[in-house]
């Protein structure tokens, strides 16, 4: 009994460590160097959370084209307090100068195509 409990605790500890290693934390600087017209493929691993952050400037908007999105309600984005879910083949556009975060509580990878745009209200 004691040995089984010890093995179970070791397995739980290994699982927690694996989850921590899989966590991917995005800092605002990761995408701030991408200029309008450039595109980047972004992956968000299973059981990951991009902590709340902001872009450096409000001179751009960013687009996320859903490529491979896990099914279910386990993968989403929150911008300025409003939650949105990616959908394959659909684009989300938002001002990343607002606080935003993302999470993938699914067991599959999430892939989007990230592309910045000139903010149309600032660059007519």
mmCIF file of N, CA and C in Angstrom:
data_model
loop_
_atom_site.group_PDB
_atom_site.id
_atom_site.type_symbol
_atom_site.label_atom_id
_atom_site.label_comp_id
_atom_site.label_asym_id
_atom_site.label_seq_id
_atom_site.Cartn_x
_atom_site.Cartn_y
_atom_site.Cartn_z
ATOM 1 N N UNK A 1 0.839 -1.193 0.000
ATOM 2 C CA UNK A 1 0.000 0.000 0.000
ATOM 3 C C UNK A 1 0.882 1.254 0.000
ATOM 4 N N UNK A 2 1.843 1.304 0.913
ATOM 5 C CA UNK A 2 2.717 2.463 1.012
ATOM 6 C C UNK A 2 3.548 2.630 -0.270
ATOM 7 N N UNK A 3 3.995 1.524 -0.814
ATOM 8 C CA UNK A 3 4.795 1.576 -2.041
ATOM 9 C C UNK A 3 3.934 2.084 -3.204
ATOM 10 N N UNK A 4 2.690 1.648 -3.289
ATOM 11 C CA UNK A 4 1.783 2.119 -4.338
ATOM 12 C C UNK A 4 1.530 3.626 -4.207
ATOM 13 N N UNK A 5 1.338 4.090 -2.989
ATOM 14 C CA UNK A 5 1.124 5.516 -2.762
ATOM 15 C C UNK A 5 2.362 6.308 -3.171
ATOM 16 N N UNK A 6 3.537 5.778 -2.848
ATOM 17 C CA UNK A 6 4.791 6.442 -3.220
ATOM 18 C C UNK A 6 4.923 6.503 -4.745
ATOM 19 N N UNK A 7 4.625 5.400 -5.437
ATOM 20 C CA UNK A 7 4.700 5.380 -6.895
ATOM 21 C C UNK A 7 3.693 6.365 -7.498
ATOM 22 N N UNK A 8 2.496 6.396 -6.931
ATOM 23 C CA UNK A 8 1.467 7.310 -7.419
ATOM 24 C C UNK A 8 1.918 8.768 -7.249
ATOM 25 N N UNK A 9 2.507 9.092 -6.123
ATOM 26 C CA UNK A 9 2.990 10.450 -5.871
ATOM 27 C C UNK A 9 4.122 10.805 -6.831
ATOM 28 N N UNK A 10 5.009 9.850 -7.110
ATOM 29 C CA UNK A 10 6.097 10.084 -8.064
ATOM 30 C C UNK A 10 5.536 10.358 -9.457
ATOM 31 N N UNK A 11 4.528 9.582 -9.855
ATOM 32 C CA UNK A 11 3.907 9.788 -11.159
ATOM 33 C C UNK A 11 3.261 11.171 -11.230
ATOM 34 N N UNK A 12 2.568 11.570 -10.178
ATOM 35 C CA UNK A 12 1.954 12.891 -10.137
ATOM 36 C C UNK A 12 3.005 13.996 -10.230
ATOM 37 N N UNK A 13 4.097 13.801 -9.516
ATOM 38 C CA UNK A 13 5.173 14.787 -9.531
ATOM 39 C C UNK A 13 5.789 14.880 -10.927
ATOM 40 N N UNK A 14 6.008 13.749 -11.589
ATOM 41 C CA UNK A 14 6.549 13.749 -12.942
ATOM 42 C C UNK A 14 5.589 14.444 -13.904
ATOM 43 N N UNK A 15 4.291 14.172 -13.728
ATOM 44 C CA UNK A 15 3.280 14.796 -14.582
ATOM 45 C C UNK A 15 3.281 16.316 -14.397
ATOM 46 N N UNK A 16 3.351 16.787 -13.145
ATOM 47 C CA UNK A 16 3.392 18.229 -12.878
ATOM 48 C C UNK A 16 4.645 18.860 -13.483
ATOM 49 N N UNK A 17 5.777 18.178 -13.368
ATOM 50 C CA UNK A 17 7.027 18.691 -13.932
ATOM 51 C C UNK A 17 6.927 18.776 -15.456
ATOM 52 N N UNK A 18 6.341 17.758 -16.073
ATOM 53 C CA UNK A 18 6.183 17.760 -17.526
ATOM 54 C C UNK A 18 5.282 18.917 -17.956
ATOM 55 N N UNK A 19 4.216 19.162 -17.216
ATOM 56 C CA UNK A 19 3.333 20.279 -17.543
ATOM 57 C C UNK A 19 4.061 21.606 -17.431
ATOM 58 N N UNK A 20 4.882 21.758 -16.401
ATOM 59 C CA UNK A 20 5.634 22.999 -16.237
ATOM 60 C C UNK A 20 6.615 23.197 -17.381
ATOM 61 N N UNK A 21 7.247 22.115 -17.822
ATOM 62 C CA UNK A 21 8.201 22.212 -18.925
ATOM 63 C C UNK A 21 7.498 22.563 -20.224
ATOM 64 N N UNK A 22 6.234 22.119 -20.381
ATOM 65 C CA UNK A 22 5.490 22.386 -21.601
ATOM 66 C C UNK A 22 4.909 23.791 -21.624
ATOM 67 N N UNK A 23 4.874 24.433 -20.470
ATOM 68 C CA UNK A 23 4.294 25.779 -20.415
ATOM 69 C C UNK A 23 5.131 26.723 -21.256
ATOM 70 N N UNK A 24 4.455 27.531 -22.000
ATOM 71 C CA UNK A 24 5.105 28.500 -22.872
ATOM 72 C C UNK A 24 4.595 29.873 -22.470
ATOM 73 N N UNK A 25 5.478 30.724 -22.034
ATOM 74 C CA UNK A 25 5.085 32.052 -21.589
ATOM 75 C C UNK A 25 5.568 33.064 -22.613
ATOM 76 N N UNK A 26 4.646 33.773 -23.190
ATOM 77 C CA UNK A 26 4.968 34.771 -24.197
ATOM 78 C C UNK A 26 5.217 36.110 -23.536
ATOM 79 N N UNK A 27 6.284 36.747 -23.903
ATOM 80 C CA UNK A 27 6.551 38.115 -23.471
ATOM 81 C C UNK A 27 6.245 39.020 -24.655
ATOM 82 N N UNK A 28 5.853 40.229 -24.406
ATOM 83 C CA UNK A 28 5.443 41.150 -25.465
ATOM 84 C C UNK A 28 6.522 41.314 -26.531
ATOM 85 N N UNK A 29 7.789 41.208 -26.165
ATOM 86 C CA UNK A 29 8.877 41.414 -27.112
ATOM 87 C C UNK A 29 8.945 40.345 -28.196
ATOM 88 N N UNK A 30 8.347 39.196 -27.992
ATOM 89 C CA UNK A 30 8.465 38.094 -28.949
ATOM 90 C C UNK A 30 7.900 38.479 -30.305
ATOM 91 N N UNK A 31 6.766 39.180 -30.347
ATOM 92 C CA UNK A 31 6.155 39.526 -31.628
ATOM 93 C C UNK A 31 6.287 40.999 -31.968
ATOM 94 N N UNK A 32 6.852 41.808 -31.084
ATOM 95 C CA UNK A 32 6.906 43.245 -31.334
ATOM 96 C C UNK A 32 7.842 43.602 -32.496
ATOM 97 N N UNK A 33 8.773 42.734 -32.833
ATOM 98 C CA UNK A 33 9.710 43.012 -33.924
ATOM 99 C C UNK A 33 9.138 42.659 -35.292
ATOM 100 N N UNK A 34 7.972 42.035 -35.333
ATOM 101 C CA UNK A 34 7.362 41.630 -36.601
ATOM 102 C C UNK A 34 6.649 42.845 -37.192
ATOM 103 N N UNK A 35 6.998 43.194 -38.414
ATOM 104 C CA UNK A 35 6.471 44.389 -39.060
ATOM 105 C C UNK A 35 5.242 44.075 -39.897
ATOM 106 N N UNK A 36 4.375 45.079 -40.124
ATOM 107 C CA UNK A 36 3.245 44.871 -41.029
ATOM 108 C C UNK A 36 3.732 44.317 -42.363
ATOM 109 N N UNK A 37 3.041 43.317 -42.845
ATOM 110 C CA UNK A 37 3.433 42.632 -44.074
ATOM 111 C C UNK A 37 4.159 41.326 -43.814
ATOM 112 N N UNK A 38 4.715 41.152 -42.609
ATOM 113 C CA UNK A 38 5.372 39.899 -42.234
ATOM 114 C C UNK A 38 4.333 38.955 -41.634
ATOM 115 N N UNK A 39 4.593 37.683 -41.725
ATOM 116 C CA UNK A 39 3.731 36.690 -41.071
ATOM 117 C C UNK A 39 4.604 35.704 -40.303
ATOM 118 N N UNK A 40 4.047 35.164 -39.247
ATOM 119 C CA UNK A 40 4.777 34.203 -38.417
ATOM 120 C C UNK A 40 3.811 33.117 -37.973
ATOM 121 N N UNK A 41 4.283 31.890 -37.975
ATOM 122 C CA UNK A 41 3.511 30.777 -37.456
ATOM 123 C C UNK A 41 3.762 30.689 -35.953
ATOM 124 N N UNK A 42 2.704 30.720 -35.158
ATOM 125 C CA UNK A 42 2.841 30.620 -33.710
ATOM 126 C C UNK A 42 2.155 29.352 -33.208
ATOM 127 N N UNK A 43 2.863 28.646 -32.347
ATOM 128 C CA UNK A 43 2.356 27.424 -31.728
ATOM 129 C C UNK A 43 2.142 27.686 -30.240
ATOM 130 N N UNK A 44 1.036 27.176 -29.746
ATOM 131 C CA UNK A 44 0.784 27.200 -28.307
ATOM 132 C C UNK A 44 0.589 25.758 -27.883
ATOM 133 N N UNK A 45 1.510 25.258 -27.085
ATOM 134 C CA UNK A 45 1.506 23.855 -26.689
ATOM 135 C C UNK A 45 0.341 23.503 -25.782
ATOM 136 N N UNK A 46 0.100 22.208 -25.646
ATOM 137 C CA UNK A 46 -0.965 21.740 -24.759
ATOM 138 C C UNK A 46 -0.728 22.208 -23.322
ATOM 139 N N UNK A 47 -1.808 22.524 -22.646
ATOM 140 C CA UNK A 47 -1.777 22.909 -21.224
ATOM 141 C C UNK A 47 -0.835 24.090 -20.988
ATOM 142 N N UNK A 48 -0.929 25.094 -21.881
ATOM 143 C CA UNK A 48 -0.074 26.276 -21.800
ATOM 144 C C UNK A 48 -0.905 27.525 -21.599
ATOM 145 N N UNK A 49 -0.256 28.537 -21.066
ATOM 146 C CA UNK A 49 -0.922 29.817 -20.806
ATOM 147 C C UNK A 49 0.030 30.947 -21.154
ATOM 148 N N UNK A 50 -0.420 31.857 -22.005
ATOM 149 C CA UNK A 50 0.338 33.064 -22.291
ATOM 150 C C UNK A 50 -0.176 34.113 -21.316
ATOM 151 N N UNK A 51 0.668 34.508 -20.404
ATOM 152 C CA UNK A 51 0.258 35.401 -19.330
ATOM 153 C C UNK A 51 -0.196 36.746 -19.889
ATOM 154 N N UNK A 52 -1.036 37.483 -19.148
ATOM 155 C CA UNK A 52 -1.483 38.796 -19.626
ATOM 156 C C UNK A 52 -0.291 39.695 -19.943
ATOM 157 N N UNK A 53 -0.367 40.344 -21.104
ATOM 158 C CA UNK A 53 0.712 41.202 -21.566
ATOM 159 C C UNK A 53 0.136 42.205 -22.565
ATOM 160 N N UNK A 54 0.957 43.164 -22.973
ATOM 161 C CA UNK A 54 0.547 44.143 -23.978
ATOM 162 C C UNK A 54 1.634 44.289 -25.015
ATOM 163 N N UNK A 55 1.236 44.768 -26.189
ATOM 164 C CA UNK A 55 2.202 45.137 -27.211
ATOM 165 C C UNK A 55 2.831 46.468 -26.826
ATOM 166 N N UNK A 56 3.873 46.837 -27.541
ATOM 167 C CA UNK A 56 4.608 48.068 -27.206
ATOM 168 C C UNK A 56 3.918 49.343 -27.665
ATOM 169 N N UNK A 57 3.055 49.247 -28.663
ATOM 170 C CA UNK A 57 2.491 50.440 -29.269
ATOM 171 C C UNK A 57 1.080 50.178 -29.768
ATOM 172 N N UNK A 58 0.310 51.245 -29.946
ATOM 173 C CA UNK A 58 -1.035 51.090 -30.499
ATOM 174 C C UNK A 58 -1.069 51.472 -31.977
ATOM 175 N N UNK A 59 0.079 51.505 -32.618
ATOM 176 C CA UNK A 59 0.130 51.877 -34.034
ATOM 177 C C UNK A 59 -0.165 50.702 -34.966
ATOM 178 N N UNK A 60 -0.420 49.555 -34.399
ATOM 179 C CA UNK A 60 -0.713 48.390 -35.229
ATOM 180 C C UNK A 60 -1.855 47.591 -34.623
ATOM 181 N N UNK A 61 -2.466 46.797 -35.462
ATOM 182 C CA UNK A 61 -3.392 45.761 -35.035
ATOM 183 C C UNK A 61 -2.711 44.445 -35.355
ATOM 184 N N UNK A 62 -3.148 43.372 -34.734
ATOM 185 C CA UNK A 62 -2.599 42.065 -35.077
ATOM 186 C C UNK A 62 -3.733 41.139 -35.490
ATOM 187 N N UNK A 63 -3.405 40.264 -36.411
ATOM 188 C CA UNK A 63 -4.364 39.270 -36.875
ATOM 189 C C UNK A 63 -3.883 37.884 -36.513
ATOM 190 N N UNK A 64 -4.825 37.042 -36.170
ATOM 191 C CA UNK A 64 -4.572 35.627 -35.904
ATOM 192 C C UNK A 64 -5.468 34.825 -36.832
ATOM 193 N N UNK A 65 -4.884 34.103 -37.766
ATOM 194 C CA UNK A 65 -5.636 33.197 -38.629
ATOM 195 C C UNK A 65 -5.545 31.805 -38.019
ATOM 196 N N UNK A 66 -6.680 31.248 -37.631
ATOM 197 C CA UNK A 66 -6.690 29.911 -37.036
ATOM 198 C C UNK A 66 -6.310 28.861 -38.067
ATOM 199 N N UNK A 67 -5.263 28.104 -37.787
ATOM 200 C CA UNK A 67 -4.826 27.033 -38.686
ATOM 201 C C UNK A 67 -5.217 25.668 -38.123
ATOM 202 N N UNK A 68 -4.619 25.291 -37.015
ATOM 203 C CA UNK A 68 -4.941 24.021 -36.357
ATOM 204 C C UNK A 68 -5.376 24.367 -34.935
ATOM 205 N N UNK A 69 -6.654 24.279 -34.703
ATOM 206 C CA UNK A 69 -7.242 24.689 -33.434
ATOM 207 C C UNK A 69 -7.874 23.468 -32.776
ATOM 208 N N UNK A 70 -7.481 23.140 -31.549
ATOM 209 C CA UNK A 70 -8.101 22.008 -30.863
ATOM 210 C C UNK A 70 -9.612 22.216 -30.717
ATOM 211 N N UNK A 71 -10.360 21.147 -30.828
ATOM 212 C CA UNK A 71 -11.810 21.256 -30.686
ATOM 213 C C UNK A 71 -12.190 21.359 -29.217
ATOM 214 N N UNK A 72 -13.365 21.886 -28.976
ATOM 215 C CA UNK A 72 -13.840 22.046 -27.609
ATOM 216 C C UNK A 72 -13.660 23.467 -27.128
ATOM 217 N N UNK A 73 -13.970 23.708 -25.897
ATOM 218 C CA UNK A 73 -13.916 25.040 -25.300
ATOM 219 C C UNK A 73 -12.654 25.225 -24.464
ATOM 220 N N UNK A 74 -11.548 24.587 -24.846
ATOM 221 C CA UNK A 74 -10.357 24.568 -24.003
ATOM 222 C C UNK A 74 -9.236 25.473 -24.502
ATOM 223 N N UNK A 75 -9.487 26.270 -25.535
ATOM 224 C CA UNK A 75 -8.433 27.073 -26.137
ATOM 225 C C UNK A 75 -9.024 28.424 -26.530
ATOM 226 N N UNK A 76 -8.513 29.517 -25.949
ATOM 227 C CA UNK A 76 -9.119 30.820 -26.218
ATOM 228 C C UNK A 76 -8.135 31.955 -25.978
ATOM 229 N N UNK A 77 -8.607 33.154 -26.298
ATOM 230 C CA UNK A 77 -7.860 34.395 -26.192
ATOM 231 C C UNK A 77 -8.750 35.397 -25.461
ATOM 232 N N UNK A 78 -8.175 36.181 -24.570
ATOM 233 C CA UNK A 78 -8.916 37.254 -23.897
ATOM 234 C C UNK A 78 -8.200 38.567 -24.186
ATOM 235 N N UNK A 79 -8.948 39.524 -24.760
ATOM 236 C CA UNK A 79 -8.410 40.847 -25.070
ATOM 237 C C UNK A 79 -9.290 41.881 -24.378
ATOM 238 N N UNK A 80 -8.675 42.705 -23.538
ATOM 239 C CA UNK A 80 -9.394 43.757 -22.811
ATOM 240 C C UNK A 80 -10.630 43.193 -22.110
ATOM 241 N N UNK A 81 -10.487 42.008 -21.531
ATOM 242 C CA UNK A 81 -11.564 41.392 -20.768
ATOM 243 C C UNK A 81 -12.580 40.620 -21.582
ATOM 244 N N UNK A 82 -12.471 40.634 -22.911
ATOM 245 C CA UNK A 82 -13.424 39.919 -23.769
ATOM 246 C C UNK A 82 -12.786 38.630 -24.292
ATOM 247 N N UNK A 83 -13.455 37.506 -24.013
ATOM 248 C CA UNK A 83 -12.930 36.203 -24.422
ATOM 249 C C UNK A 83 -13.415 35.840 -25.820
ATOM 250 N N UNK A 84 -12.473 35.317 -26.624
ATOM 251 C CA UNK A 84 -12.775 34.877 -27.981
ATOM 252 C C UNK A 84 -12.069 33.556 -28.233
ATOM 253 N N UNK A 85 -12.675 32.703 -29.027
ATOM 254 C CA UNK A 85 -12.060 31.424 -29.384
ATOM 255 C C UNK A 85 -11.628 31.462 -30.847
ATOM 256 N N UNK A 86 -10.477 30.888 -31.133
ATOM 257 C CA UNK A 86 -10.037 30.763 -32.516
ATOM 258 C C UNK A 86 -10.886 29.710 -33.210
ATOM 259 N N UNK A 87 -11.008 29.858 -34.519
ATOM 260 C CA UNK A 87 -11.671 28.859 -35.345
ATOM 261 C C UNK A 87 -10.814 28.633 -36.582
ATOM 262 N N UNK A 88 -10.695 27.390 -37.027
ATOM 263 C CA UNK A 88 -9.888 27.140 -38.230
ATOM 264 C C UNK A 88 -10.427 27.938 -39.420
ATOM 265 N N UNK A 89 -9.520 28.610 -40.122
ATOM 266 C CA UNK A 89 -9.894 29.365 -41.305
ATOM 267 C C UNK A 89 -10.504 30.729 -41.027
ATOM 268 N N UNK A 90 -10.643 31.114 -39.775
ATOM 269 C CA UNK A 90 -11.226 32.413 -39.416
ATOM 270 C C UNK A 90 -10.125 33.304 -38.842
ATOM 271 N N UNK A 91 -10.292 34.617 -39.014
ATOM 272 C CA UNK A 91 -9.300 35.582 -38.546
ATOM 273 C C UNK A 91 -9.854 36.382 -37.374
ATOM 274 N N UNK A 92 -9.051 36.524 -36.332
ATOM 275 C CA UNK A 92 -9.330 37.447 -35.236
ATOM 276 C C UNK A 92 -8.365 38.615 -35.392
ATOM 277 N N UNK A 93 -8.868 39.843 -35.316
ATOM 278 C CA UNK A 93 -8.025 41.033 -35.395
ATOM 279 C C UNK A 93 -8.258 41.836 -34.123
ATOM 280 N N UNK A 94 -7.165 42.283 -33.502
ATOM 281 C CA UNK A 94 -7.302 43.071 -32.281
ATOM 282 C C UNK A 94 -6.108 44.007 -32.110
ATOM 283 N N UNK A 95 -6.294 44.979 -31.252
ATOM 284 C CA UNK A 95 -5.252 45.940 -30.899
ATOM 285 C C UNK A 95 -4.475 45.338 -29.733
ATOM 286 N N UNK A 96 -3.239 44.941 -29.979
ATOM 287 C CA UNK A 96 -2.489 44.249 -28.920
ATOM 288 C C UNK A 96 -1.890 45.205 -27.902
ATOM 289 N N UNK A 97 -2.198 46.512 -28.008
ATOM 290 C CA UNK A 97 -1.779 47.415 -26.941
ATOM 291 C C UNK A 97 -2.695 47.270 -25.725
ATOM 292 N N UNK A 98 -3.851 46.607 -25.921
ATOM 293 C CA UNK A 98 -4.713 46.266 -24.797
ATOM 294 C C UNK A 98 -4.181 44.995 -24.128
ATOM 295 N N UNK A 99 -4.416 44.858 -22.842
ATOM 296 C CA UNK A 99 -3.980 43.652 -22.131
ATOM 297 C C UNK A 99 -4.675 42.441 -22.754
ATOM 298 N N UNK A 100 -3.866 41.447 -23.072
ATOM 299 C CA UNK A 100 -4.421 40.219 -23.644
ATOM 300 C C UNK A 100 -3.641 39.013 -23.147
ATOM 301 N N UNK A 101 -4.306 37.876 -23.181
ATOM 302 C CA UNK A 101 -3.702 36.604 -22.774
ATOM 303 C C UNK A 101 -4.348 35.488 -23.581
ATOM 304 N N UNK A 102 -3.703 34.354 -23.594
ATOM 305 C CA UNK A 102 -4.228 33.204 -24.319
ATOM 306 C C UNK A 102 -3.915 31.941 -23.536
ATOM 307 N N UNK A 103 -4.722 30.912 -23.760
ATOM 308 C CA UNK A 103 -4.470 29.643 -23.094
ATOM 309 C C UNK A 103 -4.896 28.498 -23.994
ATOM 310 N N UNK A 104 -4.258 27.378 -23.757
ATOM 311 C CA UNK A 104 -4.582 26.136 -24.441
ATOM 312 C C UNK A 104 -4.629 25.050 -23.376
ATOM 313 N N UNK A 105 -5.807 24.776 -22.878
ATOM 314 C CA UNK A 105 -5.983 23.739 -21.872
ATOM 315 C C UNK A 105 -6.289 22.382 -22.502
ATOM 316 N N UNK A 106 -6.119 22.289 -23.793
ATOM 317 C CA UNK A 106 -6.378 21.055 -24.537
ATOM 318 C C UNK A 106 -5.144 20.150 -24.500
ATOM 319 N N UNK A 107 -5.285 18.976 -25.064
ATOM 320 C CA UNK A 107 -4.159 18.046 -25.126
ATOM 321 C C UNK A 107 -3.468 18.083 -26.490
ATOM 322 N N UNK A 108 -3.901 18.995 -27.373
ATOM 323 C CA UNK A 108 -3.311 19.134 -28.707
ATOM 324 C C UNK A 108 -2.653 20.504 -28.851
ATOM 325 N N UNK A 109 -1.780 20.628 -29.854
ATOM 326 C CA UNK A 109 -1.139 21.907 -30.179
ATOM 327 C C UNK A 109 -2.164 22.855 -30.801
ATOM 328 N N UNK A 110 -1.946 24.158 -30.646
ATOM 329 C CA UNK A 110 -2.737 25.167 -31.348
ATOM 330 C C UNK A 110 -1.782 25.919 -32.256
ATOM 331 N N UNK A 111 -2.146 26.078 -33.540
ATOM 332 C CA UNK A 111 -1.325 26.812 -34.490
ATOM 333 C C UNK A 111 -2.135 27.945 -35.098
ATOM 334 N N UNK A 112 -1.543 29.133 -35.133
ATOM 335 C CA UNK A 112 -2.149 30.265 -35.813
ATOM 336 C C UNK A 112 -1.108 30.929 -36.696
ATOM 337 N N UNK A 113 -1.583 31.655 -37.686
ATOM 338 C CA UNK A 113 -0.722 32.505 -38.484
ATOM 339 C C UNK A 113 -0.868 33.910 -37.911
ATOM 340 N N UNK A 114 0.222 34.475 -37.413
ATOM 341 C CA UNK A 114 0.235 35.790 -36.780
ATOM 342 C C UNK A 114 0.680 36.810 -37.812
ATOM 343 N N UNK A 115 -0.071 37.909 -37.942
ATOM 344 C CA UNK A 115 0.339 38.964 -38.872
ATOM 345 C C UNK A 115 -0.083 40.338 -38.345
ATOM 346 N N UNK A 116 0.878 41.260 -38.267
ATOM 347 C CA UNK A 116 0.557 42.625 -37.848
ATOM 348 C C UNK A 116 0.052 43.450 -39.029
ATOM 349 N N UNK A 117 -0.769 44.423 -38.723
ATOM 350 C CA UNK A 117 -1.352 45.319 -39.728
ATOM 351 C C UNK A 117 -1.169 46.758 -39.267
ATOM 352 N N UNK A 118 -1.040 47.677 -40.212
ATOM 353 C CA UNK A 118 -1.054 49.083 -39.825
ATOM 354 C C UNK A 118 -2.427 49.410 -39.262
ATOM 355 N N UNK A 119 -2.469 50.166 -38.194
ATOM 356 C CA UNK A 119 -3.743 50.550 -37.584
ATOM 357 C C UNK A 119 -4.457 51.513 -38.539
ATOM 358 N N UNK A 120 -5.635 51.160 -39.056
ATOM 359 C CA UNK A 120 -6.280 51.991 -40.085
ATOM 360 C C UNK A 120 -6.701 53.372 -39.593
ATOM 361 N N UNK A 121 -6.907 53.542 -38.290
ATOM 362 C CA UNK A 121 -7.292 54.852 -37.771
ATOM 363 C C UNK A 121 -6.085 55.785 -37.620
ATOM 364 N N UNK A 122 -4.881 55.214 -37.685
ATOM 365 C CA UNK A 122 -3.669 56.031 -37.536
ATOM 366 C C UNK A 122 -2.930 56.226 -38.856
ATOM 367 N N UNK A 123 -3.145 55.312 -39.800
ATOM 368 C CA UNK A 123 -2.491 55.375 -41.104
ATOM 369 C C UNK A 123 -3.556 55.296 -42.197
ATOM 370 N N UNK A 124 -4.223 56.433 -42.498
ATOM 371 C CA UNK A 124 -5.309 56.405 -43.504
ATOM 372 C C UNK A 124 -4.809 56.106 -44.911
#
